[in-house]
Amino acid sequence: MRIVVLVKYVPDIDADRRFEDCRVVRTPGEGTLNELDENALEAALRIVESLDDDARTAAEVVALTVAPEQGDLALRKAFQMGVDRGVRVSDDALAGSDYAGTAAALAAAVRRLEADGPVDLVITGMAALDGLGSVVPALVAAELGRPALTFAKKVALTDGVLEVVRETDEATETLSAPLPALLSVADTANTPRMPNFKLIMAARTKAIEAWTLADLGLDAALVGDAGARTTTTHAAPRPARPEVELVQDKGSGGKDLAEYLIRHDLV
Amino acid sequence: MTNRTVLVLLDPAAEVRSSVLELLTIGRDLGRVEVVTLESPSVEALARLGTHGVETVHQAELPAAVRGDARHLPAVVAATLAAAVRRTDADVVLAPSTFAAKEAVALAGHALGAGVIIDAAGVTEDADGRIVGTKRVFAGSWDTTSVVTTDVALLTVRANAVVPKPADAAVATEVEGFAVPVDAPLPAVTQRVPVVRDAARPTLEEAAVVVAGGRGTGGDFGPVEDLADALGAAVGASRDAVFEGWFDRYVGQTGVTVAPRLYIGAGISGAPHHRGGMQASQVIVAVNADPEAPIFEICDFAVVGDLADVLPQAAEVIRAHKAAR
């Protein structure tokens, strides 16, 4: 069993997230592993732990990211949770990639990993907490020609068949597909484990493989600004809200609230 | 107004919800609006589409293997949208920002080699006639503008982007079938249980007013529902409250992201996760017993007090106000 977990380095949700020249600023020290990718890592590790002894020994979990060098922070966190291998795809030509460009680079890296042996499962989080588009998993599946089982809240793998339960806005669905497949997990799928002390120590020095587009055999015209089909032309912080009108409830707080709504034509 | 063709996704096709009415309203400003469905629209839906100026509904005729529940899989919806664009030579595709529709739109863009904007808060055109999408990102703290640089533009649009309004004149709506080839590898749908909607309340995704309850409710959502009923609002919760089992759907950046005209958070502290799901709301009101709650930093009006006292009193005044109108 070989599993590739797609992880992303994103600005810390508590940091001052911002744009410069219409691009998200990713400064070292203010970024982190996308929290929702911890659920993906947890799902991968649990699948491996559920295998019998021989299969578990032969199994491999690879964390893969497309990021500049600081993306290593995300891979270090993945090592702390227990993945075997970390791969980062970095290339100046990737700057400005849209959803399709990002998916093309991730899929090319998965295909490169397949040169050493089949990848049975690609696992992702449900979304990245910077863009929140949540469409890259489905696009990677399309690039790889695999069925996509996304937003899983329950995951089971039995005899090479993956079965998930998911809740969409319209329905609760049970989906199944034989491997190879792509799985994205919701934040309700599991509780990610805490980093293990022994692994924390080992993660500091574990080698990270850095690949370029040339290593992937991917045409630079398909990714980054060159391949993007949308251009962000403007990015500005929203104006601050006016100061809050704060009322202490001394018996008429509800009346005050209702009057505020009526005064502002919100009723 | 140009001679563009704008396709709007209607899935399911039993009813035309307010989010779709918004898309039809946006679409009419961009060109001629047609609708794409995966199944036969209901009589009510057709009548509604007619009042919104839709003359043509393109209904997918799918291969036998993907009829039934599989027709709603994003890869199938994507194949349908791509085939509909090719058939009609459409310039723009609009869909609501649900998780499934987002995937479908992105996959259709992939198949067509076209630009995609997900979660637009507004759609317009620039001086060169290119489609422009505005977005609110980073928990509503930044506004961005993006231009689609390909001939075809596909967008998912968040609810409450515009106020829906019918066309100047109603039209007769015709349904035309069209064959859709599906060659993507699909998972099997072994079970599908549609969500039962509360007919008395708007849905969380689409509501113009949302009242949400958190840990401060202690599990009693009665006051939250009472105020929501007085306002005709949808009810939501914080992630904590859902994980406690007190309510079923949460507002948050990984739950339902809302941007209503009015959001009222009761007993919600305002952790980053929750703020990411509601901070783009136009007017934010908070009720919390803790004067240090972070939600007070991002709201327009706040009451420091017990929600069990404040909400029912507000509901009573609002009901009296409505009755007097």
Coordinates of C-alpha atoms in Angstrom, one line a residue:
Chain A
M1 CA 0.0 0.0 0.0
R2 CA 1.4 3.4 -1.0
I3 CA -0.4 6.5 0.0
V4 CA 0.4 10.0 -1.1
V5 CA -1.0 12.8 1.2
L6 CA -1.2 16.2 -0.4
V7 CA -0.4 18.9 2.1
K8 CA -0.3 22.7 1.9
Y9 CA 1.7 25.4 3.7
V10 CA -0.7 28.2 4.4
P11 CA -0.6 31.5 6.4
D12 CA -1.4 30.9 10.0
I13 CA -5.1 31.7 10.7
D14 CA -4.2 33.8 13.7
A15 CA -1.5 35.8 11.8
D16 CA -2.1 38.9 9.8
R17 CA -3.0 37.3 6.5
R18 CA -2.5 39.6 3.6
F19 CA -1.8 40.2 -0.1
E20 CA 1.1 41.9 -1.8
D21 CA 0.9 42.6 -5.6
C22 CA -2.3 40.5 -5.6
R23 CA -0.5 37.4 -4.2
V24 CA -0.9 35.8 -0.8
V25 CA 2.1 36.6 1.4
R26 CA 3.7 33.4 2.7
T27 CA 6.4 34.5 5.2
P28 CA 8.3 31.9 7.1
G29 CA 7.3 31.9 10.7
E30 CA 3.7 33.0 10.0
G31 CA 2.8 30.0 8.0
T32 CA 1.9 26.5 9.0
L33 CA 0.6 23.1 7.8
N34 CA -3.0 23.6 6.6
E35 CA -4.9 22.3 9.7
L36 CA -7.4 20.3 7.5
D37 CA -4.5 18.3 6.1
E38 CA -3.9 16.8 9.5
N39 CA -7.1 15.0 9.0
A40 CA -5.8 13.6 5.7
L41 CA -2.5 12.5 7.3
E42 CA -4.4 10.9 10.2
A43 CA -6.6 9.0 7.7
A44 CA -3.5 7.7 5.8
L45 CA -1.8 6.6 9.0
R46 CA -4.9 4.8 10.2
I47 CA -5.3 3.0 6.9
V48 CA -1.7 1.8 7.2
E49 CA -2.1 0.8 10.8
S50 CA -5.1 -1.3 9.9
L51 CA -3.1 -3.5 7.6
D52 CA -1.6 -6.9 8.6
D53 CA 2.0 -7.0 9.7
D54 CA 3.6 -7.8 6.4
A55 CA 1.5 -5.3 4.5
R56 CA 2.2 -2.6 7.1
T57 CA 6.0 -3.1 6.9
A58 CA 5.8 -2.8 3.1
A59 CA 3.5 0.3 3.2
E60 CA 4.7 3.8 2.5
V61 CA 3.1 7.2 3.3
V62 CA 4.5 10.1 1.3
A63 CA 3.6 13.7 2.1
L64 CA 3.7 15.9 -1.0
T65 CA 3.5 19.7 -1.2
V66 CA 3.8 22.3 -4.0
A67 CA 5.4 25.2 -2.2
P68 CA 8.4 27.5 -1.9
E69 CA 11.2 26.4 0.5
Q70 CA 9.2 27.4 3.6
G71 CA 6.7 24.7 2.7
D72 CA 9.2 22.4 4.4
L73 CA 7.5 23.5 7.7
A74 CA 4.4 21.6 6.5
L75 CA 6.4 18.5 5.7
R76 CA 8.2 18.6 9.0
K77 CA 4.8 18.5 10.7
A78 CA 3.8 15.6 8.6
F79 CA 7.0 13.8 9.6
Q80 CA 6.1 14.4 13.3
M81 CA 2.8 12.7 12.7
G82 CA 4.6 9.7 11.2
V83 CA 4.8 9.8 7.4
D84 CA 7.8 8.0 5.8
R85 CA 8.8 10.4 3.1
G86 CA 8.5 14.1 2.3
V87 CA 8.5 15.6 -1.2
R88 CA 8.4 19.3 -2.1
V89 CA 7.9 20.6 -5.6
S90 CA 9.3 24.1 -6.0
D91 CA 9.8 26.1 -9.1
D92 CA 9.7 29.8 -9.8
A93 CA 7.4 29.0 -12.8
L94 CA 4.8 27.8 -10.3
A95 CA 4.2 31.3 -8.9
G96 CA 0.6 32.5 -9.6
S97 CA -0.8 29.0 -10.3
D98 CA -4.6 28.8 -10.3
Y99 CA -6.6 25.7 -9.3
A100 CA -5.8 23.9 -12.6
G101 CA -2.1 24.7 -12.5
T102 CA -1.8 23.6 -8.9
A103 CA -3.6 20.3 -9.7
A104 CA -1.4 19.7 -12.8
A105 CA 1.8 20.1 -10.7
L106 CA 0.4 17.8 -7.9
A107 CA -0.7 15.2 -10.4
A108 CA 2.6 15.3 -12.2
A109 CA 4.4 14.7 -8.9
V110 CA 2.1 11.7 -8.1
R111 CA 2.9 10.3 -11.5
R112 CA 6.7 10.8 -10.8
L113 CA 6.2 8.8 -7.6
E114 CA 4.5 6.1 -9.6
A115 CA 7.8 5.6 -11.4
D116 CA 9.0 3.8 -8.2
G117 CA 5.8 1.7 -7.9
P118 CA 2.0 2.2 -7.9
V119 CA 0.3 4.8 -5.7
D120 CA -2.8 3.2 -4.4
L121 CA -4.4 6.2 -2.8
V122 CA -4.1 9.9 -2.9
I123 CA -5.5 11.6 0.2
T124 CA -6.2 15.3 0.8
G125 CA -7.9 17.6 3.3
M126 CA -11.3 19.0 2.3
A127 CA -9.9 22.5 1.6
A128 CA -7.0 24.8 2.2
L129 CA -7.6 27.4 4.8
D130 CA -6.2 30.2 2.7
G131 CA -8.2 29.9 -0.5
L132 CA -11.0 27.6 0.7
G133 CA -11.8 26.8 -2.9
S134 CA -11.9 23.0 -2.1
V135 CA -11.7 22.0 -5.8
V136 CA -8.1 21.0 -6.2
P137 CA -8.7 17.4 -4.9
A138 CA -11.3 16.8 -7.6
L139 CA -9.0 18.3 -10.2
V140 CA -6.1 16.1 -9.2
A141 CA -8.4 13.1 -9.5
A142 CA -9.4 14.2 -13.0
E143 CA -5.7 14.7 -14.0
L144 CA -4.8 11.2 -12.7
G145 CA -7.9 9.6 -14.2
R146 CA -9.1 8.3 -10.8
P147 CA -12.5 8.3 -9.1
A148 CA -12.8 11.1 -6.5
L149 CA -14.4 10.3 -3.1
T150 CA -14.5 13.8 -1.5
F151 CA -15.6 15.3 1.8
A152 CA -15.6 11.9 3.5
K153 CA -16.7 11.9 7.1
K154 CA -16.4 8.1 7.4
V155 CA -13.7 6.1 5.6
A156 CA -13.4 2.3 5.3
L157 CA -11.0 0.2 3.2
T158 CA -12.0 -3.4 2.7
D159 CA -10.3 -5.8 0.3
G160 CA -9.0 -2.9 -1.8
V161 CA -12.4 -1.2 -2.0
L162 CA -12.7 2.2 -0.5
E163 CA -16.1 3.2 0.9
V164 CA -16.9 6.6 2.3
V165 CA -19.9 8.4 3.8
R166 CA -20.3 12.1 3.1
E167 CA -22.7 14.9 3.6
T168 CA -23.2 17.3 0.8
D169 CA -25.6 20.2 0.9
E170 CA -28.2 18.1 -0.7
A171 CA -27.8 14.6 0.7
T172 CA -26.0 12.0 2.8
E173 CA -24.2 9.7 0.3
T174 CA -22.3 6.4 0.5
L175 CA -19.8 6.2 -2.2
S176 CA -17.4 3.3 -3.1
A177 CA -14.6 2.6 -5.6
P178 CA -11.8 0.1 -5.9
L179 CA -8.3 1.5 -5.6
P180 CA -6.5 3.4 -7.0
A181 CA -8.7 6.4 -6.1
L182 CA -8.5 9.9 -4.6
L183 CA -10.0 10.5 -1.1
S184 CA -10.6 13.9 0.6
V185 CA -11.6 13.9 4.2
A186 CA -13.7 16.3 6.1
D187 CA -12.7 17.7 9.5
T188 CA -15.2 15.4 11.1
A189 CA -13.5 12.3 9.7
N190 CA -11.1 11.8 12.6
T191 CA -9.2 13.5 15.4
P192 CA -5.6 14.0 14.3
R193 CA -3.0 12.5 16.6
M194 CA -0.6 14.7 18.6
P195 CA 3.0 14.7 17.3
N196 CA 5.1 11.9 18.8
F197 CA 8.2 12.9 20.8
K198 CA 10.5 10.4 19.1
L199 CA 9.2 11.5 15.7
I200 CA 9.5 15.2 16.6
M201 CA 13.2 14.6 17.2
A202 CA 13.6 12.6 14.0
A203 CA 11.6 15.1 11.9
R204 CA 14.2 17.8 12.4
T205 CA 16.8 16.0 10.3
K206 CA 14.7 13.9 7.9
A207 CA 15.6 14.5 4.3
I208 CA 13.1 16.3 2.2
E209 CA 13.2 15.6 -1.5
A210 CA 13.0 18.8 -3.6
W211 CA 11.8 18.5 -7.2
T212 CA 11.5 21.1 -10.0
L213 CA 9.1 21.1 -12.9
A214 CA 12.0 19.6 -15.0
D215 CA 12.1 16.6 -12.6
L216 CA 8.4 16.1 -13.2
G217 CA 8.6 16.5 -17.0
L218 CA 5.9 19.2 -16.7
D219 CA 5.7 22.0 -19.2
A220 CA 6.1 25.3 -17.4
A221 CA 3.5 26.9 -19.8
L222 CA 0.8 24.8 -18.1
V223 CA 1.3 26.2 -14.6
G224 CA 1.9 29.5 -12.8
D225 CA 1.1 32.8 -14.3
A226 CA 1.7 31.4 -17.8
G227 CA -1.0 28.8 -17.5
A228 CA -3.4 30.7 -15.3
R229 CA -6.9 31.4 -16.8
T230 CA -7.8 34.0 -14.3
T231 CA -5.8 37.0 -13.1
T232 CA -6.2 38.8 -9.8
T233 CA -6.2 42.5 -10.6
H234 CA -7.0 44.0 -7.3
A235 CA -6.7 43.0 -3.6
A236 CA -7.4 45.4 -0.7
P237 CA -8.2 45.0 3.0
R238 CA -11.9 45.7 3.6
P239 CA -12.6 48.9 5.4
A240 CA -12.8 48.4 9.2
R241 CA -16.2 48.2 10.7
P242 CA -17.4 51.2 12.6
E243 CA -16.9 51.0 16.4
V244 CA -19.3 48.5 18.0
E245 CA -22.4 49.8 19.8
L246 CA -22.1 47.8 23.0
V247 CA -25.0 47.5 25.5
Q248 CA -24.9 46.0 28.9
D249 CA -28.1 44.0 29.6
K250 CA -29.8 45.5 32.7
G251 CA -33.2 44.1 31.9
S252 CA -33.8 45.7 28.5
G253 CA -30.9 44.3 26.4
G254 CA -33.3 42.4 24.2
K255 CA -35.4 45.5 23.6
D256 CA -32.3 47.4 22.7
L257 CA -31.3 44.7 20.2
A258 CA -34.7 44.7 18.6
E259 CA -34.7 48.5 18.3
Y260 CA -31.3 48.4 16.7
L261 CA -32.6 46.0 14.1
I262 CA -35.7 48.1 13.5
R263 CA -33.7 51.3 13.3
H264 CA -31.5 49.8 10.6
D265 CA -34.3 48.3 8.6
L266 CA -33.2 44.7 9.3
V267 CA -36.6 43.4 10.5
Chain B
M1 CA -26.2 43.8 -22.0
T2 CA -24.4 41.9 -24.7
N3 CA -25.3 38.9 -26.8
R4 CA -23.6 36.5 -24.4
T5 CA -25.2 33.2 -23.5
V6 CA -25.2 32.5 -19.8
L7 CA -25.9 29.0 -18.5
V8 CA -27.2 28.6 -14.9
L9 CA -27.0 25.2 -13.2
L10 CA -30.3 24.0 -11.6
D11 CA -29.6 20.8 -9.6
P12 CA -31.8 19.4 -8.2
A13 CA -34.5 20.6 -10.6
A14 CA -37.6 20.2 -8.4
E15 CA -37.5 23.8 -7.1
V16 CA -35.8 27.0 -8.0
R17 CA -34.2 28.2 -4.8
S18 CA -33.3 31.8 -4.0
S19 CA -29.6 31.1 -4.7
V20 CA -30.6 30.1 -8.3
L21 CA -32.9 33.1 -8.6
E22 CA -29.9 35.3 -7.8
L23 CA -27.9 33.6 -10.5
L24 CA -30.6 34.3 -13.0
T25 CA -30.7 37.9 -12.0
I26 CA -26.9 38.2 -12.4
G27 CA -27.0 36.3 -15.6
R28 CA -29.6 38.6 -17.2
D29 CA -27.2 41.5 -16.7
L30 CA -24.6 39.6 -18.6
G31 CA -26.6 38.2 -21.5
R32 CA -29.3 35.7 -22.4
V33 CA -29.9 33.2 -19.6
E34 CA -30.5 29.5 -20.2
V35 CA -30.7 26.7 -17.6
V36 CA -29.0 23.3 -17.4
T37 CA -30.5 20.4 -15.5
L38 CA -29.7 16.7 -14.8
E39 CA -33.4 15.8 -14.6
S40 CA -36.8 16.9 -15.6
P41 CA -37.7 20.2 -13.9
S42 CA -41.0 20.3 -11.9
V43 CA -43.9 22.2 -13.2
E44 CA -43.4 24.8 -10.5
A45 CA -39.8 25.1 -11.4
L46 CA -40.6 25.7 -15.0
A47 CA -43.1 28.4 -14.1
R48 CA -40.6 30.1 -11.9
L49 CA -37.9 30.0 -14.6
G50 CA -40.4 31.6 -17.0
T51 CA -41.0 34.6 -14.8
H52 CA -37.2 35.0 -14.7
G53 CA -36.9 35.2 -18.4
V54 CA -35.6 31.7 -19.1
E55 CA -36.8 30.4 -22.5
T56 CA -34.7 27.3 -22.7
V57 CA -33.8 24.5 -20.3
H58 CA -31.1 22.1 -21.5
Q59 CA -31.8 18.7 -19.8
A60 CA -29.0 16.1 -19.8
E61 CA -29.7 12.7 -21.4
L62 CA -27.1 10.6 -19.6
P63 CA -25.7 7.2 -20.3
A64 CA -27.8 4.4 -18.6
A65 CA -25.0 3.7 -16.1
V66 CA -25.1 7.1 -14.6
R67 CA -28.8 7.7 -14.3
G68 CA -30.4 7.6 -10.9
D69 CA -28.4 8.9 -7.9
A70 CA -25.1 9.0 -9.8
R71 CA -26.3 11.9 -11.9
H72 CA -25.6 14.3 -9.1
L73 CA -21.9 13.3 -8.8
P74 CA -19.7 16.3 -9.5
A75 CA -18.0 14.6 -12.4
V76 CA -21.3 13.9 -14.1
V77 CA -22.6 17.4 -13.5
A78 CA -19.2 18.7 -14.9
A79 CA -19.6 16.6 -18.0
T80 CA -23.1 18.0 -18.4
L81 CA -22.0 21.6 -18.0
A82 CA -19.1 21.1 -20.5
A83 CA -21.4 19.5 -23.1
A84 CA -24.0 22.3 -22.6
V85 CA -21.3 24.9 -23.2
R86 CA -20.2 23.2 -26.4
R87 CA -23.8 22.8 -27.6
T88 CA -24.9 26.3 -26.9
D89 CA -21.5 28.1 -27.5
A90 CA -22.1 29.7 -24.1
D91 CA -19.8 32.3 -22.7
V92 CA -20.5 32.1 -19.0
V93 CA -21.6 29.3 -16.5
L94 CA -23.0 30.2 -13.1
A95 CA -23.6 27.8 -10.2
P96 CA -24.3 28.2 -6.5
S97 CA -21.3 27.8 -4.2
T98 CA -22.2 24.4 -2.7
F99 CA -19.3 21.9 -2.3
A100 CA -20.7 19.7 -5.0
A101 CA -21.3 22.5 -7.5
K102 CA -17.9 23.9 -6.9
E103 CA -16.2 20.6 -7.8
A104 CA -18.5 20.3 -10.9
V105 CA -17.7 23.8 -12.1
A106 CA -13.9 23.4 -11.6
L107 CA -14.0 20.0 -13.5
A108 CA -16.0 21.6 -16.3
G109 CA -13.5 24.4 -16.5
H110 CA -10.7 21.8 -16.6
A111 CA -12.5 19.9 -19.5
L112 CA -13.1 23.2 -21.4
G113 CA -9.7 24.7 -20.7
A114 CA -11.5 27.7 -19.3
G115 CA -11.0 30.0 -16.3
V116 CA -12.8 29.3 -13.1
I117 CA -13.7 31.6 -10.1
I118 CA -15.0 29.8 -7.0
D119 CA -17.0 31.6 -4.3
A120 CA -17.5 34.9 -6.1
A121 CA -19.4 37.5 -4.1
G122 CA -20.2 39.4 -7.2
V123 CA -20.0 39.0 -11.0
T124 CA -19.6 41.9 -13.5
E125 CA -17.8 42.6 -16.8
D126 CA -14.8 44.9 -17.3
A127 CA -14.4 47.6 -20.0
D128 CA -13.1 44.9 -22.4
G129 CA -16.1 42.8 -21.9
R130 CA -14.2 40.2 -19.8
I131 CA -16.0 38.5 -16.9
V132 CA -14.9 39.8 -13.5
G133 CA -15.5 38.1 -10.1
T134 CA -15.1 39.7 -6.8
K135 CA -14.3 37.6 -3.7
R136 CA -14.1 38.1 0.0
V137 CA -11.1 36.1 1.4
F138 CA -9.3 35.6 4.7
A139 CA -12.4 35.5 6.8
G140 CA -13.9 38.5 4.9
S141 CA -11.0 40.7 5.8
W142 CA -9.8 41.2 2.2
D143 CA -11.6 41.9 -1.1
T144 CA -10.1 40.7 -4.3
T145 CA -11.0 41.2 -7.9
S146 CA -10.2 38.6 -10.6
V147 CA -10.6 38.6 -14.4
V148 CA -11.2 35.5 -16.4
T149 CA -8.8 35.6 -19.4
T150 CA -10.3 32.7 -21.4
D151 CA -13.3 33.0 -23.8
V152 CA -15.5 30.9 -21.5
A153 CA -15.9 31.9 -17.8
L154 CA -17.2 29.5 -15.1
L155 CA -18.1 30.8 -11.6
T156 CA -19.7 29.7 -8.5
V157 CA -21.4 32.5 -6.7
R158 CA -22.2 32.8 -2.9
A159 CA -25.7 33.4 -1.8
N160 CA -26.8 37.0 -1.1
A161 CA -24.6 38.4 -3.9
V162 CA -27.7 40.2 -5.3
V163 CA -31.3 40.7 -4.5
P164 CA -33.2 38.4 -6.9
K165 CA -35.7 40.0 -9.1
P166 CA -37.9 38.6 -11.9
A167 CA -37.5 39.6 -15.6
D168 CA -39.4 42.5 -17.0
A169 CA -41.7 40.1 -18.9
A170 CA -42.4 36.4 -18.3
V171 CA -41.7 34.0 -21.1
A172 CA -42.6 30.4 -22.0
T173 CA -40.0 27.9 -21.1
E174 CA -39.1 25.0 -23.3
V175 CA -37.1 21.9 -22.2
E176 CA -34.7 20.5 -24.7
G177 CA -32.9 17.2 -24.1
F178 CA -29.2 16.8 -25.1
A179 CA -26.9 13.8 -25.0
V180 CA -24.1 14.0 -22.5
P181 CA -21.1 11.5 -22.8
V182 CA -19.5 10.7 -19.4
D183 CA -16.1 9.1 -19.6
A184 CA -14.7 10.1 -16.2
P185 CA -14.1 7.2 -13.7
L186 CA -16.9 7.5 -11.2
P187 CA -17.4 6.1 -7.7
A188 CA -20.5 4.0 -7.2
V189 CA -23.3 5.6 -5.3
T190 CA -24.5 2.9 -3.0
Q191 CA -26.8 5.0 -1.0
R192 CA -28.2 8.6 -1.2
V193 CA -30.5 10.1 1.3
P194 CA -31.6 13.6 0.4
V195 CA -31.6 16.2 3.1
V196 CA -35.0 16.9 4.5
R197 CA -35.5 20.7 4.5
D198 CA -37.4 22.6 7.1
A199 CA -40.1 24.2 5.0
A200 CA -40.8 26.8 7.7
R201 CA -37.3 28.3 7.6
P202 CA -34.9 29.4 4.9
T203 CA -31.7 27.3 4.5
L204 CA -28.5 28.4 6.2
E205 CA -26.7 28.8 2.8
E206 CA -29.3 31.1 1.3
A207 CA -30.8 33.0 4.2
A208 CA -30.7 36.8 4.3
V209 CA -30.8 36.6 8.1
V210 CA -29.0 34.0 10.2
V211 CA -29.2 33.4 14.0
A212 CA -26.5 31.1 15.4
G213 CA -26.1 29.6 18.8
G214 CA -22.9 28.4 20.5
R215 CA -21.5 27.0 23.7
G216 CA -23.3 29.7 25.6
T217 CA -26.7 28.1 24.9
G218 CA -25.7 25.2 27.2
G219 CA -27.5 23.0 24.7
D220 CA -30.8 24.8 24.7
F221 CA -31.5 26.2 21.2
G222 CA -35.0 27.3 22.1
P223 CA -34.2 31.0 22.5
V224 CA -32.1 30.9 19.3
E225 CA -35.0 29.3 17.3
D226 CA -37.5 31.7 18.8
L227 CA -35.6 34.8 17.6
A228 CA -35.0 33.2 14.2
D229 CA -38.7 32.6 13.8
A230 CA -39.5 36.2 14.7
L231 CA -37.0 37.3 12.1
G232 CA -37.8 34.7 9.4
A233 CA -34.2 33.6 9.8
A234 CA -32.2 30.4 9.3
V235 CA -30.7 28.8 12.4
G236 CA -27.0 27.8 12.7
A237 CA -24.5 26.8 15.3
S238 CA -20.8 27.0 16.1
R239 CA -18.7 24.0 15.5
D240 CA -18.4 23.4 19.2
A241 CA -22.2 23.2 19.6
V242 CA -22.4 20.7 16.7
F243 CA -19.6 18.5 18.1
E244 CA -21.6 18.5 21.4
G245 CA -24.5 17.2 19.5
W246 CA -26.8 20.1 20.2
F247 CA -27.4 21.1 16.6
D248 CA -26.8 19.6 13.2
R249 CA -25.2 22.3 11.0
Y250 CA -22.4 24.8 11.8
V251 CA -21.3 28.1 10.5
G252 CA -17.6 28.0 10.0
Q253 CA -14.9 28.0 7.4
T254 CA -15.2 24.2 7.1
G255 CA -18.9 24.2 7.6
V256 CA -21.4 26.5 6.0
T257 CA -19.9 29.8 5.1
V258 CA -22.6 32.6 5.2
A259 CA -22.6 36.2 4.2
P260 CA -26.2 37.3 5.0
R261 CA -27.5 40.9 5.4
L262 CA -27.8 40.2 9.2
Y263 CA -26.0 37.7 11.3
I264 CA -26.7 37.3 15.0
G265 CA -24.4 35.2 17.1
A266 CA -25.7 34.1 20.5
G267 CA -23.4 32.5 23.1
I268 CA -20.7 32.3 20.5
S269 CA -17.2 33.4 21.5
G270 CA -16.0 34.0 17.9
A271 CA -13.0 31.7 17.5
P272 CA -11.1 32.1 14.2
H273 CA -12.8 29.1 12.7
H274 CA -16.3 30.5 13.2
R275 CA -15.2 34.0 12.2
G276 CA -14.0 32.6 8.9
G277 CA -17.5 31.4 8.2
M278 CA -19.5 34.6 9.0
Q279 CA -17.2 37.6 9.0
A280 CA -18.3 38.7 5.5
S281 CA -21.9 39.2 6.8
Q282 CA -23.1 42.8 6.3
V283 CA -24.3 43.5 9.8
I284 CA -23.1 41.4 12.7
V285 CA -24.8 41.4 16.1
A286 CA -23.5 39.4 19.1
V287 CA -25.1 38.4 22.4
N288 CA -22.7 37.0 25.0
A289 CA -22.4 36.9 28.7
D290 CA -18.6 37.2 28.5
P291 CA -17.6 40.8 27.9
E292 CA -14.2 39.6 26.7
A293 CA -15.6 37.4 23.9
P294 CA -13.5 38.0 20.7
I295 CA -16.7 38.2 18.6
F296 CA -17.3 41.7 20.1
E297 CA -14.3 42.9 18.2
I298 CA -15.9 42.3 14.8
C299 CA -19.5 43.2 15.4
D300 CA -21.7 46.2 14.8
F301 CA -24.0 45.8 17.8
A302 CA -23.5 43.8 20.9
V303 CA -25.3 42.9 24.1
V304 CA -23.4 41.7 27.1
G305 CA -25.9 39.5 28.8
D306 CA -27.6 36.2 29.1
L307 CA -29.0 35.0 25.8
A308 CA -31.8 33.3 27.6
D309 CA -33.1 36.7 28.7
V310 CA -32.0 38.8 25.7
L311 CA -33.2 36.7 22.8
P312 CA -36.8 36.1 23.8
Q313 CA -37.3 39.8 24.7
A314 CA -35.9 40.8 21.3
A315 CA -38.2 38.3 19.6
E316 CA -41.2 39.7 21.5
V317 CA -40.5 43.3 20.5
I318 CA -39.9 42.3 16.9
R319 CA -43.2 40.3 16.7
A320 CA -45.0 43.3 18.2
H321 CA -43.3 45.6 15.6
K322 CA -44.3 43.4 12.7
A323 CA -47.9 43.0 14.0
A324 CA -48.2 46.8 14.2
R325 CA -47.1 47.3 10.6

